[in-house]
XYZ file of C-alpha atoms in Angstrom:
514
model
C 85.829 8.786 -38.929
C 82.108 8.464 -39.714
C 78.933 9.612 -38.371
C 77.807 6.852 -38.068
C 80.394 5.146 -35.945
C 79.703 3.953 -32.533
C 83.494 3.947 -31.822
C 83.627 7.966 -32.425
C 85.211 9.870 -29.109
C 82.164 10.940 -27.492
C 83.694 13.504 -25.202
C 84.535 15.823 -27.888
C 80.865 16.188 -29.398
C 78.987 15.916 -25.762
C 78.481 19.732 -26.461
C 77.531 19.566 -30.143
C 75.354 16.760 -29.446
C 72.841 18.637 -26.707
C 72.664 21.583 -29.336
C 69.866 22.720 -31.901
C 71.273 21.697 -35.217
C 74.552 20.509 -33.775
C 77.651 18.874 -35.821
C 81.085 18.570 -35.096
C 83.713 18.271 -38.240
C 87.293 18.258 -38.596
C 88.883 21.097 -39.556
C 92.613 20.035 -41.202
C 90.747 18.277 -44.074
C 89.640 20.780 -46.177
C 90.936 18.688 -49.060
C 88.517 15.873 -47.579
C 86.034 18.019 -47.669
C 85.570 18.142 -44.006
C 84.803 15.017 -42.407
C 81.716 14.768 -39.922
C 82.934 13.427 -36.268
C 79.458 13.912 -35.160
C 75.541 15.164 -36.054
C 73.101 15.078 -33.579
C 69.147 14.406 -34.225
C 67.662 17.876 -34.805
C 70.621 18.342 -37.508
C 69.327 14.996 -39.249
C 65.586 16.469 -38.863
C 66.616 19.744 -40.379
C 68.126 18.062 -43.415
C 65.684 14.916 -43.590
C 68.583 12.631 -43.557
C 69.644 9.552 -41.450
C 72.894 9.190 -40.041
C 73.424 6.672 -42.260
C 72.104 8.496 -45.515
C 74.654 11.236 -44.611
C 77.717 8.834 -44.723
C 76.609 7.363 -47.812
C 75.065 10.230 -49.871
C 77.694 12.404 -49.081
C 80.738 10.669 -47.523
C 80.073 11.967 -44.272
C 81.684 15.369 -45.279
C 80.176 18.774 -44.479
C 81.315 20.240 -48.045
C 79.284 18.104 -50.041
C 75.864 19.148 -48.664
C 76.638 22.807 -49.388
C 75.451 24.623 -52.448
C 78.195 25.396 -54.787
C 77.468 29.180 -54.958
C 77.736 29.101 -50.798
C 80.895 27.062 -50.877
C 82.670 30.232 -49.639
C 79.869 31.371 -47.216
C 79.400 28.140 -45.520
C 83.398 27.847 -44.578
C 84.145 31.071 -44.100
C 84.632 30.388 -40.558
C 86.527 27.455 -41.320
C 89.139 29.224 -43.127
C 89.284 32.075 -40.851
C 92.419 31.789 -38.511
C 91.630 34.914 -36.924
C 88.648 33.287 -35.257
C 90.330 30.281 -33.683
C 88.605 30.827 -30.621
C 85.222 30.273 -28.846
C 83.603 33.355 -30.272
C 80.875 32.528 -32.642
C 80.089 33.675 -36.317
C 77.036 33.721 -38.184
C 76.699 32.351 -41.954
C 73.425 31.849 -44.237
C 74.016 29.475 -46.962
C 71.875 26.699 -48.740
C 72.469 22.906 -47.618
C 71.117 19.735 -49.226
C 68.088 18.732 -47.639
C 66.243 15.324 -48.673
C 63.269 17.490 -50.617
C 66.058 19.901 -51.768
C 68.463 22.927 -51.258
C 67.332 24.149 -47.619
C 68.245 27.490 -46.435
C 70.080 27.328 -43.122
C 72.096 30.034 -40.412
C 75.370 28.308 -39.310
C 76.866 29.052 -36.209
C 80.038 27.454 -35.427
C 83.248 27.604 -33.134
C 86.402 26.603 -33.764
C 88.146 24.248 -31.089
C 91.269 21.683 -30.312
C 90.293 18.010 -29.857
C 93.292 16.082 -28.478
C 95.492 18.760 -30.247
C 93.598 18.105 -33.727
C 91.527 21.306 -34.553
C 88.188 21.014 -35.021
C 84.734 22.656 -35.804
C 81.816 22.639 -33.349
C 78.809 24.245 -34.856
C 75.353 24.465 -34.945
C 72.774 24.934 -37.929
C 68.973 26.491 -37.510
C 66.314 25.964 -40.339
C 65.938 29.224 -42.131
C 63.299 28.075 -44.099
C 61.094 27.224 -41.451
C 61.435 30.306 -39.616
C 60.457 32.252 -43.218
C 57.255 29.955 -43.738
C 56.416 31.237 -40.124
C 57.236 34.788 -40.763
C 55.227 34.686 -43.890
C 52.178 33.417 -42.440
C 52.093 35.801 -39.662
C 52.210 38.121 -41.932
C 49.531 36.664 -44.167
C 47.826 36.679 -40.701
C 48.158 40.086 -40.214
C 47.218 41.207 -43.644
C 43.815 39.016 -43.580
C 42.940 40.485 -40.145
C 43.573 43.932 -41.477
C 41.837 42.958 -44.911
C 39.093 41.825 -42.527
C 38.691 44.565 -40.233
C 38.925 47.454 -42.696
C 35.442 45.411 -44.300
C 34.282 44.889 -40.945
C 34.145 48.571 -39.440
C 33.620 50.318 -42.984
C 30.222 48.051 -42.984
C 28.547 49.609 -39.927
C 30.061 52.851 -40.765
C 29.025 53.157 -44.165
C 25.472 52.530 -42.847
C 26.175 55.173 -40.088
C 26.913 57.081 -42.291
C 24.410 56.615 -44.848
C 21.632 56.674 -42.287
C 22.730 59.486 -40.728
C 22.409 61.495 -44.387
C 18.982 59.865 -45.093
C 17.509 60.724 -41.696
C 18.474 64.466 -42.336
C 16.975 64.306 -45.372
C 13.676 62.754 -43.946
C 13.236 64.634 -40.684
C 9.779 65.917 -41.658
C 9.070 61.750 -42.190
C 8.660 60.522 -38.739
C 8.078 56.860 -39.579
C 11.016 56.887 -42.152
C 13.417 58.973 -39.458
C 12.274 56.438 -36.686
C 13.633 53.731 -39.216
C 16.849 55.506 -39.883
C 17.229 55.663 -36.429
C 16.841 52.014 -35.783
C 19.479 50.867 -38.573
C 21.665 53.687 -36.907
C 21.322 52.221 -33.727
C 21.874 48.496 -34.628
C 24.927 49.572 -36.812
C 26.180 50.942 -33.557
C 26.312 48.130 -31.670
C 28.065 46.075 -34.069
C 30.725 48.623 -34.437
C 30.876 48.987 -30.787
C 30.654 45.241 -30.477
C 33.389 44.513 -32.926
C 35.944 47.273 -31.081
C 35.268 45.589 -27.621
C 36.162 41.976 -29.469
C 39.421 43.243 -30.758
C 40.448 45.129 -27.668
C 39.435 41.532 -25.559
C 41.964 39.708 -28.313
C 44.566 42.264 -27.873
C 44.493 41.532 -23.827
C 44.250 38.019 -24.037
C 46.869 37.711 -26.133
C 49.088 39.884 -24.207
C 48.826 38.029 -20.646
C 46.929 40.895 -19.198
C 43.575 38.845 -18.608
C 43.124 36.878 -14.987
C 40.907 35.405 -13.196
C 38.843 37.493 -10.474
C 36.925 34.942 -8.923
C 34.110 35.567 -6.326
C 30.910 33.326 -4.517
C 27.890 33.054 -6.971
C 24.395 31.573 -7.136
C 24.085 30.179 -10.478
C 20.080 30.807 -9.967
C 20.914 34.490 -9.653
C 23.704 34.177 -12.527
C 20.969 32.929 -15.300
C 17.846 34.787 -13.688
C 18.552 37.503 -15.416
C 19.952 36.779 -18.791
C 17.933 34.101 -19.830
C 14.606 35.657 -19.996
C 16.071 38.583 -21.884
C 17.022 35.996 -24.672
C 14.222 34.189 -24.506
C 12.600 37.247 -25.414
C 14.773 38.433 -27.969
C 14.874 35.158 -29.570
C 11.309 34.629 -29.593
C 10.709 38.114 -31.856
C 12.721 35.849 -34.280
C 9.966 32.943 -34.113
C 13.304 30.712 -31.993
C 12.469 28.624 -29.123
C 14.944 29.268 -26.158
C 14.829 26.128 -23.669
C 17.060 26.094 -20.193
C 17.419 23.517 -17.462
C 19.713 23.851 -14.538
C 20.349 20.905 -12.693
C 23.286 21.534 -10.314
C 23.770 20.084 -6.718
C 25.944 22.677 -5.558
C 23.978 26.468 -6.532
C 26.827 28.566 -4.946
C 30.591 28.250 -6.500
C 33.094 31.106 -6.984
C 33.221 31.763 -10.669
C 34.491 34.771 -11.955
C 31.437 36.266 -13.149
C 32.193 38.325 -16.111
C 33.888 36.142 -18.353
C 31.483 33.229 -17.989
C 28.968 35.619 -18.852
C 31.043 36.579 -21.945
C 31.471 32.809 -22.810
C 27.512 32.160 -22.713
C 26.379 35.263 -23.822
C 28.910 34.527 -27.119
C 27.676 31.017 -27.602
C 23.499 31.992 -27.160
C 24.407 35.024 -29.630
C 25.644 32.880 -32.164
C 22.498 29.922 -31.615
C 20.255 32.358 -32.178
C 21.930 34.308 -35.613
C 22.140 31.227 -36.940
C 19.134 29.432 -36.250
C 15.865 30.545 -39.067
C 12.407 30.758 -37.541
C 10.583 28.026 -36.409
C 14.474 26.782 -34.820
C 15.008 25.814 -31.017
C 18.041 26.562 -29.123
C 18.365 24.637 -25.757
C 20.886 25.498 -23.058
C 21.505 22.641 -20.060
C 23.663 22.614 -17.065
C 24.747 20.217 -15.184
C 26.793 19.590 -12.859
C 29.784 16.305 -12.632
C 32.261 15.380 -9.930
C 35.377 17.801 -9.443
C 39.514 16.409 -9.915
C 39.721 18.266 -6.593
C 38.222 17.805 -3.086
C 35.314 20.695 -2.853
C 35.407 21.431 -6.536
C 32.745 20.375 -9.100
C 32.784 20.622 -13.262
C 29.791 22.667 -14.487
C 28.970 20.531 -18.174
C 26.978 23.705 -19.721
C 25.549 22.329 -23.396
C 24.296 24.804 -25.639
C 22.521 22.948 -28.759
C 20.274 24.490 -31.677
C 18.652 23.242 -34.435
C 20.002 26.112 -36.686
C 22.115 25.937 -40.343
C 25.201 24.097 -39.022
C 29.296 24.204 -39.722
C 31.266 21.859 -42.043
C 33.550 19.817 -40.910
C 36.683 21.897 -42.566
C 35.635 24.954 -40.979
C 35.207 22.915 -37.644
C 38.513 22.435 -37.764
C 39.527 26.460 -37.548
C 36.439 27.790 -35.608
C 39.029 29.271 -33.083
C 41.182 31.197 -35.554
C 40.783 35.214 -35.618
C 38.246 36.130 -38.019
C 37.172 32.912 -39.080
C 33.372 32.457 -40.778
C 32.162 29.615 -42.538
C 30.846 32.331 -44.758
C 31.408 36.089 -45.381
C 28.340 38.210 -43.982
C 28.130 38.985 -47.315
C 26.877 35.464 -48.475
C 25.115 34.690 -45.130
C 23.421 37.825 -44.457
C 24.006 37.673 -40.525
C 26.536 39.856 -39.435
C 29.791 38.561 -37.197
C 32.892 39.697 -36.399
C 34.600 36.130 -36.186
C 36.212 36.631 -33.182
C 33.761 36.051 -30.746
C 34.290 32.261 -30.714
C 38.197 32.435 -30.528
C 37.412 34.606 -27.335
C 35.067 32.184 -26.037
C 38.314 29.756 -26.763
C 40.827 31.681 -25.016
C 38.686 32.673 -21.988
C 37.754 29.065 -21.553
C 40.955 27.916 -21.435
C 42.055 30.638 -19.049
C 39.418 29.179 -16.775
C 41.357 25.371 -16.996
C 38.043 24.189 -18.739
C 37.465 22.830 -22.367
C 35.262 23.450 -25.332
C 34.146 21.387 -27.672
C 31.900 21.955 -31.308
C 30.138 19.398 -33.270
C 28.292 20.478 -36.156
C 26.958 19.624 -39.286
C 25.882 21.520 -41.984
C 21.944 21.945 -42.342
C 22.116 20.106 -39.234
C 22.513 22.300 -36.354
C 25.251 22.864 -33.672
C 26.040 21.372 -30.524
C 28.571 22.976 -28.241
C 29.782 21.370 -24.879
C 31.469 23.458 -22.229
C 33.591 21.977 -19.392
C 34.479 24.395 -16.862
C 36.086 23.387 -13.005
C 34.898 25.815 -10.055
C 35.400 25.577 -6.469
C 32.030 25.423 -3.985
C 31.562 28.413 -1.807
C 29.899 28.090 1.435
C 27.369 30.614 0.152
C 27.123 33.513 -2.080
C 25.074 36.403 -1.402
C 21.487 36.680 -2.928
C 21.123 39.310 -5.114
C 17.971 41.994 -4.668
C 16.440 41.782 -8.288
C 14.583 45.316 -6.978
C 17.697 47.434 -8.830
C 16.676 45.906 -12.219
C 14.681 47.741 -14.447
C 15.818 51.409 -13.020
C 15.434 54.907 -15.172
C 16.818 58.077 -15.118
C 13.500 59.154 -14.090
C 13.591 58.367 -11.032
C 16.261 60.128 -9.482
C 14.445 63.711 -10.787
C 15.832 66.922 -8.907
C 19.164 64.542 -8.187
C 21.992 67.497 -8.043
C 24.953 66.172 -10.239
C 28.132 67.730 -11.344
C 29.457 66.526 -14.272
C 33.084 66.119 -15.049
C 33.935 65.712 -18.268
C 36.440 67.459 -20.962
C 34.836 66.526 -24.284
C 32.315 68.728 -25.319
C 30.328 66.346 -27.274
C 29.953 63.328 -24.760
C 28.895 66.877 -22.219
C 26.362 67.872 -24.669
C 24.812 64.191 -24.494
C 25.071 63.394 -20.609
C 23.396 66.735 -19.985
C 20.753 66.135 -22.411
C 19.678 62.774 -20.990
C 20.381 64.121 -17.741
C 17.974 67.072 -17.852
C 15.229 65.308 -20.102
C 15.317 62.786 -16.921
C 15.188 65.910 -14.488
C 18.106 65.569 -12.642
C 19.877 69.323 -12.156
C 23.323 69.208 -13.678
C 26.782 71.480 -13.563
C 29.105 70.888 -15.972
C 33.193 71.440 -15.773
C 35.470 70.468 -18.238
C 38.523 69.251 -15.850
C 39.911 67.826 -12.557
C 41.215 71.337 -10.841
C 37.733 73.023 -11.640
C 35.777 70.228 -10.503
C 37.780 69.871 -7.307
C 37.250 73.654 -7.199
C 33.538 73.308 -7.641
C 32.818 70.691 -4.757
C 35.200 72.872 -2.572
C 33.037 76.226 -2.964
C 29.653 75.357 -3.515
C 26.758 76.274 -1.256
C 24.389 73.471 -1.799
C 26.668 70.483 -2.309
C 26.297 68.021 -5.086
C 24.163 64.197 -4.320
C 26.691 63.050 -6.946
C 29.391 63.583 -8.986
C 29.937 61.769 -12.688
C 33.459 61.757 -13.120
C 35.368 61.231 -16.672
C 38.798 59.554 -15.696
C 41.007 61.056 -18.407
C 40.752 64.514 -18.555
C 43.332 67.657 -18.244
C 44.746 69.710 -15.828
C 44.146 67.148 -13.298
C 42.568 63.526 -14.658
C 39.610 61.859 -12.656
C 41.881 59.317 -10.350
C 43.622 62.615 -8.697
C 40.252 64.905 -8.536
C 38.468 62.170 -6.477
C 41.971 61.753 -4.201
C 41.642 65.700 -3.681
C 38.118 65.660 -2.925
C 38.214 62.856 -0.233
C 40.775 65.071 1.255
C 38.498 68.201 1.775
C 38.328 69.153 5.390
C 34.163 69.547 4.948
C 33.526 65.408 5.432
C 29.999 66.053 3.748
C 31.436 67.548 0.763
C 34.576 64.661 0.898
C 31.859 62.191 1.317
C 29.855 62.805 -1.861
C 29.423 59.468 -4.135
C 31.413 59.761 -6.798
C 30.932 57.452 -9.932
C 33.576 57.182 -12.991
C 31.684 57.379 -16.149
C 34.673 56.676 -18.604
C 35.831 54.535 -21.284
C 38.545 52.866 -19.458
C 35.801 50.182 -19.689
C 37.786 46.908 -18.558
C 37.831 44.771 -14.943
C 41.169 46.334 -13.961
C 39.575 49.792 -14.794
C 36.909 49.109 -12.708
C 39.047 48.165 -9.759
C 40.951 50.311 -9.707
C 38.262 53.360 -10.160
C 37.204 51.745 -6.507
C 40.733 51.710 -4.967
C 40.838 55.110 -5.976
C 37.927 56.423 -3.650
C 35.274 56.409 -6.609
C 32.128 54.427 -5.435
C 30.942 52.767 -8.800
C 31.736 52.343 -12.155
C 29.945 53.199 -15.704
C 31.835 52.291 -18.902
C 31.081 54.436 -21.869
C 29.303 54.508 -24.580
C 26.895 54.877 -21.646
C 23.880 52.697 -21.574
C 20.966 54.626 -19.627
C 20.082 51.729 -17.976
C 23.226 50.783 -16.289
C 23.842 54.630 -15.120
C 20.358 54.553 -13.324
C 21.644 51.369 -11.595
C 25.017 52.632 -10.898
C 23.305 55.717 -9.755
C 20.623 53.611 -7.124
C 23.784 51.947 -5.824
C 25.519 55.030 -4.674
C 22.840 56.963 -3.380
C 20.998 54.240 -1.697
C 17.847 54.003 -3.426
């Protein structure tokens, strides 16, 4: 009974027929080599053969496309009597495929059709599966490859630096240049760690959405003028319209910012002096009653992309060039960030480039309007340490070396500061003291008692002055859900470490009202 014939009982193979791979054979012929009743689709795609092409290649028989050294492995379960049941048994063996042996897993169960016994089994593409598991693993030796260059640069200059300026202390121009390269070495490194811990929760489903009202005037205010800046030291020309109908829409803040700040970062590394970099918003009709798409077009006249590296721009690691060759320094993951985080907001991307010709990248991102979004007071910009002088704080933190550097800053700013090196003592030290503390800086993970717990015990001290004081987690459990849950826990604000002066004399004006 062929394959290919239409007149074939269909009842018996209905099963066979809705599997992956699926065939059904009969199993008294072994001296016919085991005729085909039935092969669905997928077991044609496997091979590369037509229905057809298998009854006439082969004589529709199941022992003919086997390799001769896995005669035995590839009926083993046809010969077993043992197994003449619907329990199933797993075989690898080579079958003829139209470009050549292919290496296949068999499944297959034996059954009775109309008291004739019969095989019903199913085969999976080994080779397929292999070509997968070897480029992941490809992929996972490049990104390795890539990272071990990619922190060992900054390191090395860390490093090196670090050596040079202890060498040169008595040079103050030379240490103040050490210091510099030090810095800026930092940032990368620090840069490059937040880029792979943002890929790691992407990729893992832990990333969401936390959407709130917004004024895109107060959104750009801010961050636009600081590039402008920055890219003008460069000799770059920043441009930036906004021409939106709708100024307040819930967006969720943060990773919009990452998206732009990711895409301006990039214009201006790769656009020499003398470039222009222009950023325009506008704003198009929503798919939804009360929502609008924001068309944000970031352009620059800079040294461009070919078209073959166009076409993996959103792979891990990706650079049209090494840093090496190109002399600016990347990470390439920051653009298959910008990818994923776009299309976790439903919105599209889309690059066009040409080499020596500049970039042009178009962002399409849907937002629902708000009724309004509150204004933000621009006063709290620009704050220092400074100002909060004679500012009791009690610092909570176990590591010895991130103490030594918060009470440095601390003191040089003139803010009084106690120390304590865990939970219990710092609960211990709001309970007893005379004075009281204006603040408390609070390290999350710590022993005897971590941060989350200490501010839960302190909120429960009878003395409601002393359970009242503003406490602020200064920790590096630096992501949105860290943040969040720092509030729920009864801490007031948030400072992720390495700490940035700046955004502790913020967090610090928040809390204490100034």
């Amino acid at each position: 009974m062929s394959a290919t014939d239409k007149n074939a009982p269909v009842e018996p193979v209905v099963k066979a027929s809705n599997m992956p791979g699926g065939y059904n054979c009969v199993l008294d012929a072994p001296e016919k080599g085991y005729p085909f009743l039935y092969v669905n689709d997928q077991f044609c795609r496997i091979l590369g053969w037509t229905r057809e092409e298998i009854a006439r290649e082969f004589d529709d028989c199941f022992t003919n496309m086997l390799h001769p050294d896995d005669m035995e492995q590839g009926l083993k379960y046809h010969h077993d009597d043992a197994s003449f049941d619907p329990e199933s048994d797993d075989r690898v063996f080579r079958m003829r495929g139209k470009d050549g042996w292919r290496w296949v897993a068999g499944t297959a169960n034996r059954v009775v059709v109309d008291g004739v016994p019969c095989v019903q089994g199913v085969i999976s593409d080994i080779d397929r599966f292999m070509n997968a598991a070897q480029a992941a693993s490809k992929a996972k030796t490049d990104f390795l490859f890539n990272m071990s260059h990619d922190i060992r640069t900054p390191m090395n200059a860390i490093v090196g630096f670090t050596d040079l300026l202890e060498q040169h202390l008595d040079d103050r121009e030379a240490a103040l240049g050490y210091l510099q390269k030090i810095k800026s070495s930092n940032a990368f490194l620090l840069s490059l760690i937040n880029n792979v811990l943002e890929m790691a929760r992407i990729e893992s489903g832990q990333e969401h959405l936390d959407e709130s009202p917004v004024n895109v005037g107060d959104f750009f205010a801010p961050m636009m003028p600081l590039f402008q800046e920055q890219m003008a030291r460069k000799g770059v020309t920043l441009d930036w319209t906004i021409q939106v109908e709708h100024m307040d829409v819930f967006v969720d803040e943060t990773k919009i910012r990452e998206v732009l700040l990711n895409l301006l970062s990039n214009a201006e590394k790769y656009t020499p002096a003398g470039g222009r970099v222009t950023l325009t918003l506008t704003e198009l009709p929503g798919q939804q009653e009360g929502t609008v798409l924001f068309k944000t077009v970031v352009e620059d006249t800079g040294i461009g992309m070919s078209a073959e590296f166009l076409e993996c721009i959103f792979d891990e690691f990706s650079r049209e060039r090494t840093s090496t060759e190109s002399r600016v320094i990347g990470t390439g993951l920051g653009m298959p960030i910008v990818k994923r985080l776009v299309d976790l907001m439903h919105g599209t991307i889309q690059v066009e480039s040409e080499l020596g010709a500049g970039t042009k990248i178009t962002l399409l991102v849907p937002h629902r309007v708000a009724e309004s979004a509150p204004r933000r007071d621009g006063g709290q910009q620009g704050r220092t340490l400074e100002e909060f002088a004679g500012t009791r704080v009690l610092l909570a933190e176990d590591n010895d070396l991130n103490a030594e550097i918060a009470l440095t800053f601390l003191g040089d700013a003139g803010l009084l500061v106690e120390r304590v090196a865990d939970g219990i003592a710092c609960v211990d030290a709001v309970e007893h003291s005379d004075e009281g503390y204006d603040v408390i800086l609070m390290d999350v993970q710590m022993p005897q008692m971590d941060g989350y717990k200490a501010t839960q015990a302190i909120r429960r001290i009878p003395d409601r002055a002393k359970a009242g004081v503003p406490i602020v987690a200064m920790t590096a459990n630096a992501f949105d859900e860290d943040r969040e849950r720092a509030l729920e826990m009864g801490m007031d604000a948030h400072v992720p470490k390495p700490i940035d002066l700046d955004v502790l004399a913020q967090a610090l004006a928040q809390v204490l009202g100034r």
